[in-house]
Short mmCIF file of C-alpha atoms in Angstrom, two decimals:
data_model
loop_
_atom_site.label_atom_id
_atom_site.label_comp_id
_atom_site.label_asym_id
_atom_site.label_seq_id
_atom_site.Cartn_x
_atom_site.Cartn_y
_atom_site.Cartn_z
CA MET A 1 103.74 54.71 119.04
CA PHE A 2 101.34 53.49 116.39
CA ASN A 3 97.80 52.74 117.44
CA SER A 4 97.06 49.18 116.38
CA ALA A 5 93.36 49.98 116.29
CA ASN A 6 93.88 52.47 113.49
CA PRO A 7 92.90 50.78 110.19
CA LYS A 8 95.60 52.79 108.43
CA ASN A 9 98.25 50.92 110.44
CA LYS A 10 99.19 47.78 108.55
CA ILE A 11 101.43 44.87 109.48
CA LYS A 12 104.45 44.83 107.21
CA THR A 13 106.55 41.68 106.81
CA LEU A 14 110.27 42.10 106.18
CA HIS A 15 112.73 39.36 105.28
CA SER A 16 116.02 40.92 106.31
CA LEU A 17 117.51 43.18 108.95
CA THR A 18 120.01 45.66 107.52
CA ILE A 19 122.66 47.39 109.61
CA VAL A 20 125.12 49.88 108.13
CA PHE A 21 128.13 51.13 110.09
CA TRP A 22 130.49 53.90 109.08
CA ASN A 23 133.44 55.89 110.40
CA ALA A 24 132.26 59.32 109.24
CA ASN A 25 135.19 61.47 110.36
CA GLY A 26 132.53 64.06 111.27
CA VAL A 27 128.87 64.43 110.30
CA ARG A 28 128.46 68.21 110.36
CA ASN A 29 127.65 69.76 106.97
CA ARG A 30 126.90 66.28 105.57
CA SER A 31 123.17 66.25 106.13
CA ALA A 32 122.21 65.90 102.44
CA ASP A 33 124.80 63.19 101.83
CA ILE A 34 123.64 61.10 104.80
CA ARG A 35 119.92 61.62 104.04
CA ASN A 36 120.49 60.63 100.41
CA PHE A 37 122.33 57.46 101.48
CA LEU A 38 119.56 56.49 103.90
CA GLU A 39 116.94 57.12 101.23
CA GLU A 40 118.84 54.97 98.69
CA HIS A 41 119.65 52.02 100.98
CA SER A 42 116.97 52.32 103.70
CA PRO A 43 118.99 50.55 106.44
CA ASP A 44 117.04 49.59 109.53
CA ILE A 45 119.91 50.73 111.74
CA PHE A 46 122.75 53.11 110.86
CA LEU A 47 125.75 53.20 113.20
CA ILE A 48 128.22 56.08 113.08
CA GLN A 49 131.69 56.41 114.57
CA GLU A 50 133.61 59.70 114.88
CA THR A 51 130.54 61.90 114.76
CA LYS A 52 132.60 64.84 116.10
CA LEU A 53 129.52 66.54 117.51
CA ARG A 54 129.18 68.81 120.52
CA PRO A 55 126.09 68.57 122.76
CA GLU A 56 124.69 71.93 121.60
CA ILE A 57 124.73 70.86 117.92
CA ASN A 58 121.46 69.46 116.63
CA PHE A 59 121.62 66.35 114.45
CA SER A 60 118.35 64.84 113.26
CA ILE A 61 117.28 62.72 110.29
CA PRO A 62 113.65 62.31 109.11
CA ASN A 63 112.06 58.90 109.83
CA TYR A 64 114.86 57.87 112.23
CA ASP A 65 115.34 58.12 115.98
CA VAL A 66 118.83 59.36 116.79
CA TYR A 67 120.89 58.38 119.83
CA ARG A 68 124.40 59.73 120.33
CA THR A 69 127.29 59.82 122.74
CA ASP A 70 129.33 62.99 122.31
CA ARG A 71 132.88 63.19 123.54
CA PRO A 72 133.22 65.70 126.39
CA GLN A 73 135.08 68.80 125.24
CA ARG A 74 138.62 68.89 126.52
CA ASN A 75 140.56 72.02 127.47
CA ASN A 76 138.16 74.29 125.51
CA ALA A 77 139.36 72.73 122.26
CA PRO A 78 137.84 74.51 119.21
CA THR A 79 137.20 71.20 117.45
CA GLN A 80 135.55 68.06 118.72
CA GLY A 81 136.74 64.52 118.01
CA GLY A 82 135.39 61.04 118.56
CA GLY A 83 131.78 60.39 119.41
CA THR A 84 129.34 57.65 118.39
CA GLY A 85 125.75 57.55 117.23
CA ILE A 86 122.91 55.22 116.24
CA LEU A 87 120.05 55.99 113.87
CA ILE A 88 117.18 53.51 113.90
CA LYS A 89 113.90 53.56 111.99
CA LYS A 90 111.08 54.97 114.07
CA SER A 91 108.87 52.03 113.08
CA LEU A 92 111.12 49.49 114.83
CA PRO A 93 110.45 48.74 118.52
CA HIS A 94 113.54 49.57 120.51
CA TYR A 95 114.93 51.49 123.45
CA HIS A 96 118.17 53.28 124.22
CA ILE A 97 120.58 51.58 126.64
CA PRO A 98 122.52 53.98 128.89
CA THR A 99 126.26 53.72 128.31
CA PRO A 100 128.12 52.07 131.22
CA GLN A 101 131.39 53.45 132.51
CA LEU A 102 134.08 52.75 129.91
CA HIS A 103 137.78 53.52 129.85
CA PHE A 104 139.09 52.77 126.38
CA VAL A 105 136.18 53.13 123.95
CA GLU A 106 133.20 55.43 123.34
CA ALA A 107 129.87 53.73 122.72
CA THR A 108 126.15 54.11 121.99
CA SER A 109 123.81 51.14 122.43
CA ILE A 110 120.19 50.20 121.77
CA SER A 111 118.03 47.15 122.34
CA LEU A 112 116.04 46.06 119.26
CA ASN A 113 112.86 44.24 120.29
CA LEU A 114 111.20 42.66 117.27
CA THR A 115 107.88 40.87 117.67
CA ASN A 116 108.29 37.19 118.59
CA LYS A 117 112.09 37.48 118.45
CA GLU A 118 114.77 37.57 121.10
CA PRO A 119 116.14 41.10 121.63
CA PHE A 120 119.28 42.22 119.81
CA THR A 121 121.77 44.49 121.54
CA VAL A 122 123.34 46.78 118.92
CA THR A 123 126.35 48.94 119.76
CA SER A 124 128.38 51.49 117.85
CA ILE A 125 131.84 52.00 119.33
CA TYR A 126 134.86 54.18 118.65
CA ILE A 127 138.21 53.09 120.06
CA LEU A 128 140.27 55.98 121.38
CA GLN A 129 143.42 56.45 119.31
CA ASP A 130 145.83 56.45 122.25
CA THR A 131 144.31 53.29 123.75
CA ASP A 132 146.64 50.44 124.63
CA PRO A 133 146.03 47.87 121.85
CA THR A 134 145.60 45.08 124.40
CA LEU A 135 143.21 46.80 126.83
CA TYR A 136 140.23 47.92 124.73
CA THR A 137 138.72 44.43 124.92
CA LEU A 138 138.05 45.06 128.63
CA ASP A 139 135.37 47.53 127.54
CA LEU A 140 134.13 45.10 124.88
CA GLU A 141 133.51 42.58 127.66
CA THR A 142 131.44 45.18 129.50
CA LEU A 143 129.42 46.00 126.40
CA ILE A 144 128.51 42.41 125.52
CA GLN A 145 126.89 42.11 128.95
CA LEU A 146 124.36 44.87 128.18
CA GLY A 147 121.91 42.40 126.67
CA PRO A 148 121.42 39.25 124.57
CA ASN A 149 122.59 38.74 120.99
CA PRO A 150 125.21 41.51 120.93
CA ILE A 151 126.22 43.14 117.64
CA ILE A 152 129.20 45.48 118.08
CA CYS A 153 130.33 47.46 115.04
CA SER A 154 133.34 49.71 114.69
CA ASP A 155 136.44 50.86 112.93
CA PHE A 156 138.56 48.56 115.09
CA ASN A 157 141.75 49.78 113.42
CA ALA A 158 142.88 46.17 113.72
CA GLN A 159 144.52 44.05 111.05
CA HIS A 160 144.73 40.27 110.90
CA GLN A 161 145.09 37.64 108.22
CA ASN A 162 141.80 36.12 109.42
CA TRP A 163 139.95 38.91 107.58
CA GLY A 164 142.31 39.42 104.67
CA SER A 165 144.94 41.78 106.07
CA PRO A 166 148.56 41.31 104.98
CA ILE A 167 149.82 41.62 108.58
CA ASN A 168 148.72 40.77 112.11
CA THR A 169 148.82 43.88 114.31
CA THR A 170 148.77 43.78 118.10
CA ARG A 171 145.21 45.08 118.16
CA GLY A 172 144.17 42.48 115.57
CA LYS A 173 145.71 39.62 117.49
CA GLU A 174 144.02 40.81 120.70
CA LEU A 175 140.63 40.93 118.98
CA VAL A 176 141.07 37.40 117.65
CA ARG A 177 142.14 36.14 121.08
CA PHE A 178 139.22 37.88 122.80
CA THR A 179 136.54 36.59 120.43
CA GLN A 180 137.89 33.03 120.55
CA VAL A 181 137.84 32.99 124.35
CA LEU A 182 134.24 34.26 124.48
CA GLY A 183 132.97 32.22 121.55
CA MET A 184 132.25 35.27 119.40
CA GLU A 185 132.52 35.73 115.64
CA ILE A 186 134.19 38.50 113.64
CA LEU A 187 132.38 39.56 110.47
CA ALA A 188 134.36 41.37 107.79
CA PRO A 189 133.60 42.35 104.18
CA PRO A 190 135.71 40.78 101.43
CA SER A 191 137.04 44.13 100.18
CA PRO A 192 138.82 47.06 101.88
CA THR A 193 136.89 49.51 104.04
CA ARG A 194 139.57 52.14 104.64
CA PHE A 195 141.58 53.80 101.88
CA GLY A 196 144.71 55.88 102.42
CA PHE A 197 146.84 57.43 99.72
CA ASN A 198 148.99 54.29 99.48
CA SER A 199 146.95 51.73 101.40
CA ALA A 200 143.68 49.85 101.32
CA THR A 201 142.77 47.79 104.38
CA ILE A 202 139.84 46.10 106.10
CA LEU A 203 139.45 47.88 109.44
CA ASP A 204 135.67 48.15 109.87
CA LEU A 205 134.29 44.99 111.45
CA ALA A 206 131.31 43.60 113.31
CA VAL A 207 131.61 41.31 116.33
CA ILE A 208 128.62 39.08 117.14
CA LYS A 209 127.73 36.37 119.65
CA ASP A 210 125.10 33.63 119.68
CA PHE A 211 124.05 34.18 116.05
CA ILE A 212 123.00 31.43 113.66
CA LEU A 213 121.41 33.71 111.06
CA PRO A 214 122.65 33.75 107.45
CA PHE A 215 124.23 37.09 106.60
CA SER A 216 126.03 39.09 103.94
CA ILE A 217 128.48 41.94 104.47
CA ILE A 218 129.89 44.35 101.88
CA SER A 219 131.92 47.56 101.69
CA LEU A 220 130.14 50.35 99.78
CA PRO A 221 132.12 53.05 97.90
CA GLU A 222 129.71 55.78 99.00
CA LEU A 223 129.53 58.72 101.39
CA TYR A 224 132.64 60.84 101.93
CA SER A 225 135.31 59.68 104.35
CA ASP A 226 138.51 57.68 104.21
CA HIS A 227 136.27 54.81 105.35
CA ASN A 228 133.51 53.16 103.32
CA PRO A 229 130.18 52.42 104.97
CA VAL A 230 129.79 48.69 105.59
CA LYS A 231 126.41 47.07 104.96
CA LEU A 232 125.57 44.03 107.10
CA THR A 233 122.39 42.16 106.24
CA PHE A 234 120.92 39.34 108.32
CA GLN A 235 118.33 37.05 106.74
CA LEU A 236 115.61 37.42 109.31
CA LYS A 237 111.84 37.42 108.83
CA PHE A 238 109.98 39.79 111.10
CA THR A 239 106.90 42.00 111.16
CA THR A 240 106.45 45.64 112.08
CA LEU A 241 103.64 48.15 112.06
CA HIS A 242 103.66 50.26 108.93
CA ASN A 243 101.76 53.54 109.04
CA SER A 244 100.87 54.40 105.45
CA VAL A 245 99.34 57.80 106.13
CA THR A 246 100.07 60.88 108.18
CA THR A 247 98.41 64.25 108.68
CA HIS A 248 99.20 67.67 107.27
CA THR A 249 97.93 70.87 108.87
CA ASP A 250 97.58 74.09 106.89
CA TRP A 251 98.36 76.59 109.62
CA THR A 252 97.18 79.56 107.53
CA LYS A 253 93.73 77.96 107.30
CA PHE A 254 93.97 77.25 111.05
CA GLN A 255 94.62 80.94 111.79
CA ASN A 256 91.89 82.18 109.45
CA TYR A 257 89.35 79.84 111.01
CA LEU A 258 90.11 81.17 114.48
CA LYS A 259 89.97 84.78 113.29
CA ASN A 260 86.46 84.18 111.96
CA GLN A 261 85.20 82.18 114.92
CA ILE A 262 86.65 83.91 117.97
CA ASP A 263 85.30 87.13 119.40
CA TYR A 264 88.40 88.93 120.66
CA ARG A 265 86.51 91.48 122.75
CA PRO A 266 87.25 91.29 126.50
CA LEU A 267 85.16 88.71 128.29
CA LYS A 268 82.99 89.50 131.27
CA ILE A 269 84.10 87.07 133.95
CA ASN A 270 82.13 87.19 137.19
CA SER A 271 82.55 83.66 138.52
CA ASN A 272 84.45 80.39 138.25
CA THR A 273 81.64 79.07 136.08
CA ASP A 274 82.23 81.90 133.60
CA ILE A 275 85.91 80.94 133.43
CA GLU A 276 85.09 77.27 132.82
CA ILE A 277 82.63 78.15 130.05
CA ALA A 278 85.13 80.48 128.36
CA VAL A 279 87.93 77.89 128.52
CA GLU A 280 85.65 75.16 127.16
CA LYS A 281 84.55 77.39 124.29
CA PHE A 282 88.13 78.35 123.46
CA THR A 283 89.25 74.70 123.54
CA LYS A 284 86.45 73.68 121.19
CA ASN A 285 87.41 76.46 118.79
CA LEU A 286 91.01 75.22 118.74
CA GLN A 287 89.92 71.62 118.12
CA ASN A 288 87.50 72.65 115.36
CA ALA A 289 90.17 74.83 113.72
CA HIS A 290 92.61 71.93 113.73
CA ARG A 291 90.06 69.55 112.21
CA PHE A 292 89.16 72.14 109.56
CA ALA A 293 92.82 72.75 108.56
CA THR A 294 94.09 69.16 108.75
CA LYS A 295 93.84 66.42 106.16
CA MET A 296 95.17 62.89 105.78
CA VAL A 297 98.00 62.47 103.31
CA LYS A 298 99.98 59.49 102.10
CA LYS A 299 103.13 59.09 104.14
CA SER A 300 106.44 59.21 102.30
CA THR A 301 109.74 57.92 103.60
CA ALA A 302 111.62 60.12 101.13
CA THR A 303 113.44 63.21 102.37
CA PHE A 304 113.66 66.25 100.14
CA ILE A 305 117.10 66.75 98.67
CA HIS A 306 117.60 69.18 95.81
CA ALA A 307 118.01 67.39 92.48
CA ASN A 308 121.35 68.98 91.65
CA ILE A 309 122.79 67.83 94.99
CA LYS A 310 121.56 64.26 94.36
CA ASP A 311 123.19 64.34 90.92
CA TRP A 312 126.50 65.52 92.35
CA ILE A 313 126.38 62.84 95.07
CA LYS A 314 125.88 60.21 92.37
CA THR A 315 128.86 61.61 90.43
CA ARG A 316 130.92 61.72 93.63
CA ASN A 317 130.21 58.06 94.40
CA LYS A 318 131.26 57.01 90.89
CA THR A 319 134.43 59.06 91.26
CA LYS A 320 135.14 57.54 94.67
CA LYS A 321 134.78 54.03 93.26
CA ALA A 322 137.10 54.92 90.36
CA TRP A 323 139.73 56.28 92.75
CA GLN A 324 139.54 53.23 95.02
CA THR A 325 140.00 51.00 91.96
CA LEU A 326 142.65 52.93 90.00
CA ARG A 327 144.36 54.89 92.82
CA ASN A 328 145.08 57.75 90.42
CA PRO A 329 145.98 60.99 92.33
CA LEU A 330 144.19 63.09 89.71
CA ILE A 331 140.96 61.22 90.40
CA LYS A 332 141.45 61.82 94.12
CA THR A 333 141.81 65.55 93.46
CA GLU A 334 138.59 65.53 91.45
CA LEU A 335 136.89 63.57 94.24
CA ASN A 336 137.85 66.22 96.79
CA ARG A 337 136.65 69.00 94.48
CA ILE A 338 133.24 67.40 94.04
CA GLU A 339 132.86 66.85 97.79
CA LYS A 340 133.61 70.53 98.51
CA LEU A 341 130.98 71.48 95.95
CA ILE A 342 128.38 69.18 97.55
CA LYS A 343 129.04 70.70 100.98
CA LYS A 344 128.72 74.21 99.55
CA LEU A 345 125.48 73.40 97.72
CA ASP A 346 124.04 71.72 100.82
CA LYS A 347 124.94 74.68 103.02
CA ASN A 348 123.45 77.18 100.57
CA SER A 349 120.32 75.05 100.21
CA ARG A 350 119.76 74.88 103.96
CA GLN A 351 120.32 78.61 104.36
CA LYS A 352 117.86 79.32 101.54
CA ASP A 353 115.24 77.03 103.05
CA GLN A 354 115.65 78.67 106.46
CA THR A 355 115.36 82.16 104.98
CA GLU A 356 112.20 81.26 103.05
CA GLU A 357 110.71 79.68 106.17
CA LEU A 358 111.40 82.81 108.22
CA GLU A 359 110.03 85.11 105.53
CA ALA A 360 106.83 83.05 105.43
CA LEU A 361 106.18 83.70 109.11
CA ASN A 362 103.80 86.66 109.35
CA THR A 363 103.29 88.40 112.63
CA GLU A 364 99.80 89.43 113.60
CA ASP A 365 100.26 92.97 112.19
CA GLY A 366 101.50 91.65 108.85
CA ILE A 367 105.20 92.45 109.31
CA ARG A 368 107.50 90.05 107.50
CA PHE A 369 110.90 88.90 108.68
CA GLY A 370 113.54 91.43 107.72
CA GLU A 371 111.12 94.40 107.43
CA LYS A 372 111.33 97.28 109.85
CA GLN A 373 108.29 98.31 111.83
CA ARG A 374 107.20 101.84 111.05
#
């Protein structure tokens, strides 16, 4: 939490709330792609469906809090399907809402609590593929009771002429019926969100209730999946604390300070008072070392992504847009080739960074990672 008494904490006024939702078809090995997208678009909230993560797999993004609901592994399956997640900027006041018992969808929910505004209840859901197309709305009814002003985003895999589909599927008709009965609204972008080899449909939708805010919603030909991310922007003026600085500690300086200040010879302890004095002295040395090695630096919301990876992502997005427009199989082949290259570069980059980090860790006797002790 930011300390409002800190003069470096400033009130920042924003004029829109941006939510992006995306069926990722898996987020592993896509760290650079997702971080680059978040850096380019800076959404306040990023909802993901089909994360395909297992509980033991770490997934974190700088400057965002991450909440996720992983699908329990079934029958020791080697791969994991489904799963939902929400990324929200750390600067936004919010809390995670525990997922209630559901039968037909997977979900992750948060409550967004902006200053002087009613709370918003934001939910990312994934509808199980074998779900009866008329029953999933039972879980939707449960989810809209989690809090006021619900915003539910998903690949609903539902088609209806109300949002530009050529046909009305059973799931689409059920969603229309459900929202009409409860007085809810379906928001859909004007262009397709899911692209197959011979199809282009609008499947990724947002369902809202009790909203009177102006909004815009568009499908973005970015990231890599058969689904485009959908950007939903509400015109909403609100304020948030903006911390413009952070601290950086040089741990080498920290160590050197302690080496020069601390007498490592055994202490003569004869009483409880001696212990208290020794502990107090040691604590002061730690605090002084930290002050000596720490400085204030300007805070950046950018995440480091190697320049060549950013360039390839830009090329990939252009290629994806060209394929979605022209539907040329040769362009699709090139798109897949570029994506494989991005994944390979990202993997190699992360391995290189980890190796350099390990090699920089010196043990007390000067042995580096990978060297044998003699």
